Short mmCIF file of C-alpha atoms (C1' of nucleotides) in Angstrom, two decimals:
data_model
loop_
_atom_site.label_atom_id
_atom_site.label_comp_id
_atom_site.label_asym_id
_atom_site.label_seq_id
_atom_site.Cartn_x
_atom_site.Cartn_y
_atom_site.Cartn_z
CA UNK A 1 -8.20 -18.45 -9.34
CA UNK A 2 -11.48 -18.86 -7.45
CA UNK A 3 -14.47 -20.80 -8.40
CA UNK A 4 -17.28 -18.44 -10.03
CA UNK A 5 -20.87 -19.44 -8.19
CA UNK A 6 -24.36 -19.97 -9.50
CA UNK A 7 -26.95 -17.02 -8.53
CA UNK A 8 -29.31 -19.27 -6.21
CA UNK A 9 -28.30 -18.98 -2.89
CA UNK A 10 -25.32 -16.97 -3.47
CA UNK A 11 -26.49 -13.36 -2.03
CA UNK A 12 -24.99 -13.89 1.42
CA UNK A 13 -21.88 -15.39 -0.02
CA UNK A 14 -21.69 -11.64 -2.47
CA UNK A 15 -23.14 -10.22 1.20
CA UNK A 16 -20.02 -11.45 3.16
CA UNK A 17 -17.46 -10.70 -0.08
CA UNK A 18 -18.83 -7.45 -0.10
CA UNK A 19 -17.99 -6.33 3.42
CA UNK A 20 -14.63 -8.31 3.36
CA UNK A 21 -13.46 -5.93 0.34
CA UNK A 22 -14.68 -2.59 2.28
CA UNK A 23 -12.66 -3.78 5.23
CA UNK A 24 -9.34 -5.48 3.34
CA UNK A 25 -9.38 -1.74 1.04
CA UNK A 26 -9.33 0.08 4.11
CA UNK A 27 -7.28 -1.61 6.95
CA UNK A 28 -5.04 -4.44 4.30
CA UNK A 29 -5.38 -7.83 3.87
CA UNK A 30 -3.10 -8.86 6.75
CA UNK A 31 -4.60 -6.10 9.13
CA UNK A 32 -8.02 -7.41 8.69
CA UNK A 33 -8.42 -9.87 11.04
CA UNK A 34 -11.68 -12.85 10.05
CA UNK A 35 -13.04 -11.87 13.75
CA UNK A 36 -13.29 -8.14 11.86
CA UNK A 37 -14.90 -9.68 9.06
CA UNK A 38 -17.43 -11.51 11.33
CA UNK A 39 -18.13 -8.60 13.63
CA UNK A 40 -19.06 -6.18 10.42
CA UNK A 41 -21.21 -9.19 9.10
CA UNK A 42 -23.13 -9.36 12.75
CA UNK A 43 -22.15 -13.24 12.98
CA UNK A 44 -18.73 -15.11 14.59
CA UNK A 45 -15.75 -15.67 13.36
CA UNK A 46 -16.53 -19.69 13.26
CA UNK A 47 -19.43 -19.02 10.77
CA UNK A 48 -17.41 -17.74 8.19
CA UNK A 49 -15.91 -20.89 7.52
CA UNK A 50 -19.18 -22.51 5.97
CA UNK A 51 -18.99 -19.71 3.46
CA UNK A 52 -15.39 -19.95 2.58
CA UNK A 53 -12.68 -21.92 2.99
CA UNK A 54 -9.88 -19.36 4.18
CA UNK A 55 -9.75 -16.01 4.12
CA UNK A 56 -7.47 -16.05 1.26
CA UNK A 57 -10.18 -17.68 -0.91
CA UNK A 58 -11.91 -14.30 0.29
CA UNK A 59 -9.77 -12.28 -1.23
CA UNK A 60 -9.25 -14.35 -4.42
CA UNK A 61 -12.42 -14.76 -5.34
CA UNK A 62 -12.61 -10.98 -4.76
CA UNK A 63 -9.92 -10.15 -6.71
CA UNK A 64 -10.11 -12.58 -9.70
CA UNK A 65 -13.59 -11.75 -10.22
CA UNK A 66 -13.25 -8.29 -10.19
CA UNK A 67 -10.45 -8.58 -13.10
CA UNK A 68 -12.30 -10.48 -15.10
CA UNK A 69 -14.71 -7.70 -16.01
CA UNK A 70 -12.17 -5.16 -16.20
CA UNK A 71 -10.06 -6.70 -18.90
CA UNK A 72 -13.36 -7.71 -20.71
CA UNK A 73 -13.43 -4.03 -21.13
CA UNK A 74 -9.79 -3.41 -22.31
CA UNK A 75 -10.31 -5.99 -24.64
CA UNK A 76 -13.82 -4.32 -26.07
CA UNK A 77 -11.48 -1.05 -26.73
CA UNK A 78 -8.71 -2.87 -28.63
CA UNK A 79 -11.10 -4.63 -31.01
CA UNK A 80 -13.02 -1.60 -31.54
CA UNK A 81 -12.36 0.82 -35.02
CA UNK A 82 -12.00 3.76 -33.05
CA UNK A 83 -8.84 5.78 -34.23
CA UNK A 84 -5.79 5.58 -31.27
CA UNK A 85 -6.59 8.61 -29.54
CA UNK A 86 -10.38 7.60 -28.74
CA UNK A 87 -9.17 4.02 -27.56
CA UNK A 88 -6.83 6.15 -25.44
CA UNK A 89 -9.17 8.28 -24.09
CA UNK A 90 -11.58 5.62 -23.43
CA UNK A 91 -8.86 3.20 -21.74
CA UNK A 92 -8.58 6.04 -19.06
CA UNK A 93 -12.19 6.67 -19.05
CA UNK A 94 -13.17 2.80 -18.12
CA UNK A 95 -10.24 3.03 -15.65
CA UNK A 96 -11.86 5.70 -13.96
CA UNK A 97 -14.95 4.20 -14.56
CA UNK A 98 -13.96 0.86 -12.64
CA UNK A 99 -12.48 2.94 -9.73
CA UNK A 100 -15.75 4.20 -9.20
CA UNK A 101 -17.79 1.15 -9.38
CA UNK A 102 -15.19 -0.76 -7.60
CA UNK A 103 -13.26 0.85 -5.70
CA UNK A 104 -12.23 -1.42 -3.14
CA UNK A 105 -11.51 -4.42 -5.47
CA UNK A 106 -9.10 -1.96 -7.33
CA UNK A 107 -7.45 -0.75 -3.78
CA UNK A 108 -6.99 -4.15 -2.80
CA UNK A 109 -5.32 -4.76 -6.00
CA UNK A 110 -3.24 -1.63 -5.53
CA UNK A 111 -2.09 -2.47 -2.35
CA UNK A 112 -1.73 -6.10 -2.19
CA UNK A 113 -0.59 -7.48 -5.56
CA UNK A 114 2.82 -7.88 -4.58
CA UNK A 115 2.55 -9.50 -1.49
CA UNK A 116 -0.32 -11.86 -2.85
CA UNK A 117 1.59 -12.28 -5.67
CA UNK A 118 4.14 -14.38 -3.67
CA UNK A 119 1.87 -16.96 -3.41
CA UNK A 120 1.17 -19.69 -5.81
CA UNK A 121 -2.44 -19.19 -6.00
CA UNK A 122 -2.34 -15.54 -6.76
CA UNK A 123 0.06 -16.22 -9.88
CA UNK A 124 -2.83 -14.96 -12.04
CA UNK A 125 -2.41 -10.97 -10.52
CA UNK A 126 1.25 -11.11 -12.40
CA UNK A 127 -0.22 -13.06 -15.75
CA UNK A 128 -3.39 -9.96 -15.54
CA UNK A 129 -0.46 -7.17 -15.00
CA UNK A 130 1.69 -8.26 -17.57
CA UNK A 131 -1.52 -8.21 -20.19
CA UNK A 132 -2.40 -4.86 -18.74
CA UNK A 133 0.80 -3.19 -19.72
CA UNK A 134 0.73 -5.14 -23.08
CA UNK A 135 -2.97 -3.22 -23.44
CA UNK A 136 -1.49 0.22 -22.67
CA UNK A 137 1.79 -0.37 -24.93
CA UNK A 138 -0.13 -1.17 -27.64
CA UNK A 139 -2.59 1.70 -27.92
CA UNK A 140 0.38 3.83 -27.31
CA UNK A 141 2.40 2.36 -30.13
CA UNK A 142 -0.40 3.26 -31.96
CA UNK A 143 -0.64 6.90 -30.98
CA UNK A 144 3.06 7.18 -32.05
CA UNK A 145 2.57 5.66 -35.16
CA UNK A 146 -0.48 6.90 -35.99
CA UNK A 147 1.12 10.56 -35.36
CA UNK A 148 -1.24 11.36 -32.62
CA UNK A 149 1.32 11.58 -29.50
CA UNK A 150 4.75 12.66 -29.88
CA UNK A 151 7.48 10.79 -31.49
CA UNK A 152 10.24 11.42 -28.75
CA UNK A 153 7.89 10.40 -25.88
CA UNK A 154 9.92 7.32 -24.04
CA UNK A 155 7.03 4.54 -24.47
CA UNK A 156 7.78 2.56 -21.00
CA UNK A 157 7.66 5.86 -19.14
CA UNK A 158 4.71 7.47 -20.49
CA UNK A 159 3.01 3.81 -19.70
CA UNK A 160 3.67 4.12 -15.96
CA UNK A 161 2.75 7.29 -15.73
CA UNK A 162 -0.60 6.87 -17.12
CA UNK A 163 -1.05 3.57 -15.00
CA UNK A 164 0.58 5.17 -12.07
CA UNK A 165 -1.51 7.69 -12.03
CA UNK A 166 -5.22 6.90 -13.21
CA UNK A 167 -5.24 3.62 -10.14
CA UNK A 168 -3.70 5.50 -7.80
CA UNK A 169 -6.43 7.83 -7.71
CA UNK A 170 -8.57 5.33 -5.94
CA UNK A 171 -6.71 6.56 -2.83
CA UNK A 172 -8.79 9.70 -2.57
CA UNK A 173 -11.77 8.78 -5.10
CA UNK A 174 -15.27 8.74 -3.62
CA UNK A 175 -18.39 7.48 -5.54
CA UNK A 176 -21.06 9.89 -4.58
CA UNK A 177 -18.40 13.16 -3.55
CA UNK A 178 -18.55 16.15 -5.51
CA UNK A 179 -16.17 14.87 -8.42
CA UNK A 180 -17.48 12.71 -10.58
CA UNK A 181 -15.60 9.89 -12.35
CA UNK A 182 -16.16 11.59 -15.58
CA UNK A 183 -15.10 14.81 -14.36
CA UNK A 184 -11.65 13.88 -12.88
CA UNK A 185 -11.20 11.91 -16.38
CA UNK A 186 -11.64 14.51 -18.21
CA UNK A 187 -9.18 17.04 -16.24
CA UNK A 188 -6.52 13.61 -16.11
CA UNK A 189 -6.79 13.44 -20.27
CA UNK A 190 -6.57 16.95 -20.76
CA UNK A 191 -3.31 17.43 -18.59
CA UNK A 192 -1.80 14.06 -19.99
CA UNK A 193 -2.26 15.07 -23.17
CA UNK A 194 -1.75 18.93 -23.54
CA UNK A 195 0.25 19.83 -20.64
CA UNK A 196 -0.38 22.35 -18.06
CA UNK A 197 1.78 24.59 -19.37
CA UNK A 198 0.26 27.92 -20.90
CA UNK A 199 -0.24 26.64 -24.79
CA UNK B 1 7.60 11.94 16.76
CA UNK B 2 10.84 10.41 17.76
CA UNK B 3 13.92 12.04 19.60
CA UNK B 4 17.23 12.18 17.16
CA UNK B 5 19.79 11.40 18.76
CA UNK B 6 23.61 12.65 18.49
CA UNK B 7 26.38 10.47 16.52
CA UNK B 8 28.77 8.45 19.29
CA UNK B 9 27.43 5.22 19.55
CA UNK B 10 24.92 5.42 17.03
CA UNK B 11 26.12 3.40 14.14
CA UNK B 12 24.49 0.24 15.42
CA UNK B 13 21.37 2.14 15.74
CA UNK B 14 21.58 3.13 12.24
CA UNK B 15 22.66 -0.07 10.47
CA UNK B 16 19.38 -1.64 12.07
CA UNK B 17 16.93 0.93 11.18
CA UNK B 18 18.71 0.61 7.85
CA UNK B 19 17.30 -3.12 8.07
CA UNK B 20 14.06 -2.31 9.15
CA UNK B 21 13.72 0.19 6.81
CA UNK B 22 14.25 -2.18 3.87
CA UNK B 23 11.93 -4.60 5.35
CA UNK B 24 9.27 -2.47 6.63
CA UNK B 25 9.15 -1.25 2.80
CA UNK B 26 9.00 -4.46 1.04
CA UNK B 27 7.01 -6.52 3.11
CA UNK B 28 4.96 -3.94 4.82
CA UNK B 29 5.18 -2.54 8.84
CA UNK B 30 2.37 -5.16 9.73
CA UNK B 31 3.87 -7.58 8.20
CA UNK B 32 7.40 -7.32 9.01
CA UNK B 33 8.07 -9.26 12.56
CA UNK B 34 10.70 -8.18 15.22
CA UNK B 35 12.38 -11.51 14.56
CA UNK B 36 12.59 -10.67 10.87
CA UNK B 37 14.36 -7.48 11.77
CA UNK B 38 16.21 -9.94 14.22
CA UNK B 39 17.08 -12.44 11.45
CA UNK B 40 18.10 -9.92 8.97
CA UNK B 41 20.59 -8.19 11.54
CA UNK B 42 22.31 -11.67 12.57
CA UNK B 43 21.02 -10.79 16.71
CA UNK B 44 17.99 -12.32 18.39
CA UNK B 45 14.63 -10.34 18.72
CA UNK B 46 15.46 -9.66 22.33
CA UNK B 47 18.35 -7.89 21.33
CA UNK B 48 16.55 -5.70 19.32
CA UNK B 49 15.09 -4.10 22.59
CA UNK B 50 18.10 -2.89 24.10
CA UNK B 51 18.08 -0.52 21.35
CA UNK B 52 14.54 0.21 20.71
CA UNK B 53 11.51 0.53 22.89
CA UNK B 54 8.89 -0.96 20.49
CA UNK B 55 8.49 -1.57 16.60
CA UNK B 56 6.75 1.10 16.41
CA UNK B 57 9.25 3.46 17.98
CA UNK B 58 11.50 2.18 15.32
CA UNK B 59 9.24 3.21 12.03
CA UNK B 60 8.60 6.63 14.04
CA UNK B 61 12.43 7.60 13.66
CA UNK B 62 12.26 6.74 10.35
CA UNK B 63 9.93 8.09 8.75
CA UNK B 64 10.40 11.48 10.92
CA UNK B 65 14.14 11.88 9.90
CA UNK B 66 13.21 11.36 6.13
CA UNK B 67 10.40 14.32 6.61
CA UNK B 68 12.85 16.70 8.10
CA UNK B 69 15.07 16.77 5.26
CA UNK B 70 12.67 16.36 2.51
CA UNK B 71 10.46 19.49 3.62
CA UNK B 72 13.68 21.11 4.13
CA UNK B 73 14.33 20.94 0.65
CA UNK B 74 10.88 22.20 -0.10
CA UNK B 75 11.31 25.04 2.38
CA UNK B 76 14.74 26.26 0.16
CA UNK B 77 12.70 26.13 -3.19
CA UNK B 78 9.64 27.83 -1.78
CA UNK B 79 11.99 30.70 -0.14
CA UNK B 80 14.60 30.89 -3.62
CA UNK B 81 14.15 33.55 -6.28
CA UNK B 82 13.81 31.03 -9.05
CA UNK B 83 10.66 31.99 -11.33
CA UNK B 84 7.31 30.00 -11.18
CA UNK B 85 8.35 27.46 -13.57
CA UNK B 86 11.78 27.06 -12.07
CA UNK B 87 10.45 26.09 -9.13
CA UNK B 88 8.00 23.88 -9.46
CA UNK B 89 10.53 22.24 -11.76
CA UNK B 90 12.44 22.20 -9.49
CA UNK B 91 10.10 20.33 -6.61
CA UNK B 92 9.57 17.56 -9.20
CA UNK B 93 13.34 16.72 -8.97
CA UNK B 94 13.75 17.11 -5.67
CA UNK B 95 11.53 14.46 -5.02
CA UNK B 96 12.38 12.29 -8.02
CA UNK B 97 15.83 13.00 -6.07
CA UNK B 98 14.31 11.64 -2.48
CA UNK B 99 12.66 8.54 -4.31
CA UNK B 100 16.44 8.34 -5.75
CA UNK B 101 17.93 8.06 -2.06
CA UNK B 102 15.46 7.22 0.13
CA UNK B 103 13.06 4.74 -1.52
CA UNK B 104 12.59 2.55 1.92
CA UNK B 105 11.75 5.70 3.80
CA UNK B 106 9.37 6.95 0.63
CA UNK B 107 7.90 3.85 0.51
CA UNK B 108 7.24 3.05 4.20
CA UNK B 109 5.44 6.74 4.03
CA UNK B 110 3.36 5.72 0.70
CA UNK B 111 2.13 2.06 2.34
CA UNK B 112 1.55 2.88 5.76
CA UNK B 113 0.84 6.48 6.01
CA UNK B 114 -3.21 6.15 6.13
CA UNK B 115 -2.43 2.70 8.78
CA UNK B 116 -0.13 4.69 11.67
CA UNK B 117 -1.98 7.95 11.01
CA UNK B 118 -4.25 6.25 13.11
CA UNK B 119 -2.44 6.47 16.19
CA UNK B 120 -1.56 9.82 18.00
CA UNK B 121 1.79 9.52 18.31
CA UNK B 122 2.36 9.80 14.38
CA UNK B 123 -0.23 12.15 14.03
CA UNK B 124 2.79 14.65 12.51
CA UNK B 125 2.51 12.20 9.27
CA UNK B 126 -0.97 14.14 8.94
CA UNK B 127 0.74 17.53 9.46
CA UNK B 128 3.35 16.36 6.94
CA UNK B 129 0.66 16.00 4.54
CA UNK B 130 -0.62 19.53 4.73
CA UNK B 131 2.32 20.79 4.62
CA UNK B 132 3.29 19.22 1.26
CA UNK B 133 0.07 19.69 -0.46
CA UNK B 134 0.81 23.62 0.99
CA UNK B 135 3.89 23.43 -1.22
CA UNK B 136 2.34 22.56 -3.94
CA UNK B 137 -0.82 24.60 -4.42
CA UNK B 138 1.38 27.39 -3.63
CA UNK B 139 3.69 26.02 -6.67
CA UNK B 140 0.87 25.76 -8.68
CA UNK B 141 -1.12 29.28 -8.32
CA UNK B 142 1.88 30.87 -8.35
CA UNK B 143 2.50 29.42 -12.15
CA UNK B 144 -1.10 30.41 -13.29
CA UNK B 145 -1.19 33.70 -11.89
CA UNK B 146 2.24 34.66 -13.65
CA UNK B 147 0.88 33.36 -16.72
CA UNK B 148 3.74 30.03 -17.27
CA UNK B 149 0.59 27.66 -16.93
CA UNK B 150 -2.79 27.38 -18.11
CA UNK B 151 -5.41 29.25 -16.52
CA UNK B 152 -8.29 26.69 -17.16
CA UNK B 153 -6.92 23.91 -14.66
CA UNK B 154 -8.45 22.45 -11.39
CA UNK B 155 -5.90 23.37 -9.17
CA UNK B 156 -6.76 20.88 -6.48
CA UNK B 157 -6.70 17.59 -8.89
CA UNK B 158 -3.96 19.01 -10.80
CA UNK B 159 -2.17 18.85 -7.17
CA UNK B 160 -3.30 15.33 -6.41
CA UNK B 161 -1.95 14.16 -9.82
CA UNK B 162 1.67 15.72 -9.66
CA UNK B 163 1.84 14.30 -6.07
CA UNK B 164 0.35 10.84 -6.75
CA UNK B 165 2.00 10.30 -10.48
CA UNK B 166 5.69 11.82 -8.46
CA UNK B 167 6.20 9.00 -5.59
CA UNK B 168 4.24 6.35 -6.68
CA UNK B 169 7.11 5.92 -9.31
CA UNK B 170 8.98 4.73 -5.80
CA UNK B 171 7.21 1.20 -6.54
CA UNK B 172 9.21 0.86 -9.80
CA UNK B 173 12.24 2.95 -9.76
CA UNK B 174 15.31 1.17 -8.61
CA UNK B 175 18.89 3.39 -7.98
CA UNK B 176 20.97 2.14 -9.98
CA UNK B 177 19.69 0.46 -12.51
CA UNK B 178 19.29 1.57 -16.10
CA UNK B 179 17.03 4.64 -15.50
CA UNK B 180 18.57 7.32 -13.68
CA UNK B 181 16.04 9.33 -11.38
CA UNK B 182 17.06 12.93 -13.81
CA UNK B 183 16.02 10.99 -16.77
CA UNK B 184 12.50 10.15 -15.04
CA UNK B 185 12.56 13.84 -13.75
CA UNK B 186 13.16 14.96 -17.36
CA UNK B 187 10.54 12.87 -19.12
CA UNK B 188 8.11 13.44 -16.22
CA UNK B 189 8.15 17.05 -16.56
CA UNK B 190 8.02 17.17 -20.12
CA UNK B 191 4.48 15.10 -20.14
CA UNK B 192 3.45 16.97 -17.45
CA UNK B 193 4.16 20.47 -18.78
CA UNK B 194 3.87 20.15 -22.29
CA UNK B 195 1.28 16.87 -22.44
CA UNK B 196 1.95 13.54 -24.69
CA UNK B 197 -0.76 14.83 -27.62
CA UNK B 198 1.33 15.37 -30.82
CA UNK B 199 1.83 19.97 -30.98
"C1'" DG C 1 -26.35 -21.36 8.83
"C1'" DT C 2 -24.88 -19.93 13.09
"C1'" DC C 3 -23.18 -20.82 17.70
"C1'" DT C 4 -19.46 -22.01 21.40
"C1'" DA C 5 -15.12 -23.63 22.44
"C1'" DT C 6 -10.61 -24.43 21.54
"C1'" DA C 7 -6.29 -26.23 19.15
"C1'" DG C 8 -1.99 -24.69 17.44
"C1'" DC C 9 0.75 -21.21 16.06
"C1'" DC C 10 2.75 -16.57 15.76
"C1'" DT C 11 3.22 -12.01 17.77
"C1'" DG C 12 5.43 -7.99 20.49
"C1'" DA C 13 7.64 -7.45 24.46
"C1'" DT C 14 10.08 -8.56 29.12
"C1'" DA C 15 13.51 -10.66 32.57
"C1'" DG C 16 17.67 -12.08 33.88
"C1'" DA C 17 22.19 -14.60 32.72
"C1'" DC C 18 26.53 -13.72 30.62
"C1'" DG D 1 25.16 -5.67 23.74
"C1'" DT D 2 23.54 -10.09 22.96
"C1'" DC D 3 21.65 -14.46 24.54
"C1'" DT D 4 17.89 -17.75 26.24
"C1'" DA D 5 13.50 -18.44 27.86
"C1'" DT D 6 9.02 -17.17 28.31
"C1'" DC D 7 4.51 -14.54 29.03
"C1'" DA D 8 0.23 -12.93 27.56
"C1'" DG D 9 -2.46 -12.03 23.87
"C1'" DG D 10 -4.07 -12.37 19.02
"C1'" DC D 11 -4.36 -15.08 14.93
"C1'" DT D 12 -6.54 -18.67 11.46
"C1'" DA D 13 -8.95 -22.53 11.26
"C1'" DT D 14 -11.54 -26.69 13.08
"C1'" DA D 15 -15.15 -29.58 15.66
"C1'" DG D 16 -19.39 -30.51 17.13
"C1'" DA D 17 -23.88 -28.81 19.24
"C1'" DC D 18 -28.15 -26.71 17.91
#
DNA sequence: GTCTATAGCCTGATAGAC
DNA sequence: GTCTATCAGGCTATAGAC
């Protein structure tokens, strides 16, 4: 996992992270070339390397940070009283939340966990999935205990779904577009949980 | 898009876009070399050239094969007599059904679809597109306006989620393993048409 | 902190022998 | 139809000047 940084002269480093994500969301990690990287940054390739080591550091440090602040959230939601269909609800709603605040870190994940995840160093984007679907499990559990969602609904399944579809949304997602995040989360919890069937 | 070609001596064609195909959809088109196609077919990467003109040439005639069939399967639900419901029941398994048989082709279209859209000569993955999300709208006004579903949905995202929740299950489903691709179809429609909220 | 220059490797594709 | 050998270009990363 990559090395969080001090604030003081750690603006270009977020400068040059920042433009790395837009380009490794857009094009891949593999298809974005460091030369890209430099170009969109105005400087040369060779420069880069006094910011970062590799341009797999890029992506970690990209990546690992990013995570970081979105399980702080899942884990605000499980320790909270609400009853299991408002930790539900809210679960989606900070999904959606993070796709719109972060959009590329959460393609990137999307798209590249499993290659990444090959390496050594990137070990921690299984260990975060794994405690994802343990989040998900759990506050479903709960809805079937707590008799809020249907007893004959096949747990694993309806957990895929939901993760399925809430991050892959991020493929057509765009902060500042007509839809808000809010809005598509609340038309994504009403289908998920009543159906589009006529009632 | 790329020429099919008759049946004669076109087994050894086959068996090695077979092998591409699996590679191209694990590891990515990018990623995949000429000599891993090489490798993984026991022949040298020259070889691979007497049969193909480029890489690219050899992703073309696979994903444009898979999209013939596939939106010829649409075409027959579209066309049949089946009622509103039927039919867009019937689309779900259809492609639960392609995801079932074609999972390399399904995949290669998921991963690298935005990537070689890029590029004129699969500009038809574009048309594709339309085409499906065509089908569906269709699917889907045709099931409000005869009443079987509810009246108060947006259309559009309802679209994007059916599509999106439907073959992004191709980066878990396996054939033949313990979950058959009915059983997903079965539990996917019924949280889709009748929600996961208890009645 | 950015530049130029380049090492060392991998890539898709070609040419000609068998 | 497959092999060997190779070209030309692109890649990540490094070294040293400024």
């Amino acid at each position: 996992m990559a090395a969080t940084q001090d604030e003081p002269t750690n603006s270009r480093r977020a400068e040059l992270l920042r433009i790395a994500a837009g380009l490794f969301a857009e094009k891949g990690f593999k298809n974005t070339t460091v030369r890209d990287i430099a170009d969109a940054s105005g400087i040369q390739s060779g420069s880069l390397y006094h910011h970062f080591d590799s341009k797999e550091s890029m992506v970690d440090e990209i990546l690992s940070s990013f995570q970081e602040e979105l399980f702080g959230s899942y884990d605000e939601i499980l320790t909270s009283t609400d009853d299991a269909r408002a930790k539900l609800e809210r679960a989606v709603r900070v999904s959606f939340e993070a796709i719109d605040r972060h959009r590329h870190e959460v393609a990137i994940f999307q798209n590249e966990a499993d290659y990444l995840g090959g390496f050594d160093r990137f070990a921690y984007l299984a260990e975060r999935n794994a405690q994802s679907r343990a989040v998900w499990i759990t506050l479903l559990d709960d809805g079937v205990r707590s008799g809020v969602l249907r007893s004959d609904l096949d747990i694993e399944l309806t957990y895929r779904f939901i993760r399925d579809t809430v991050w892959v949304a991020v493929r057509w997602y765009r902060p500042g577009g007509s839809l808000t995040h809010s809005h598509v989360a609340d038309q994504y919890l009403t289908i998920l949980l009543d159906g589009i069937a006529h009632a």
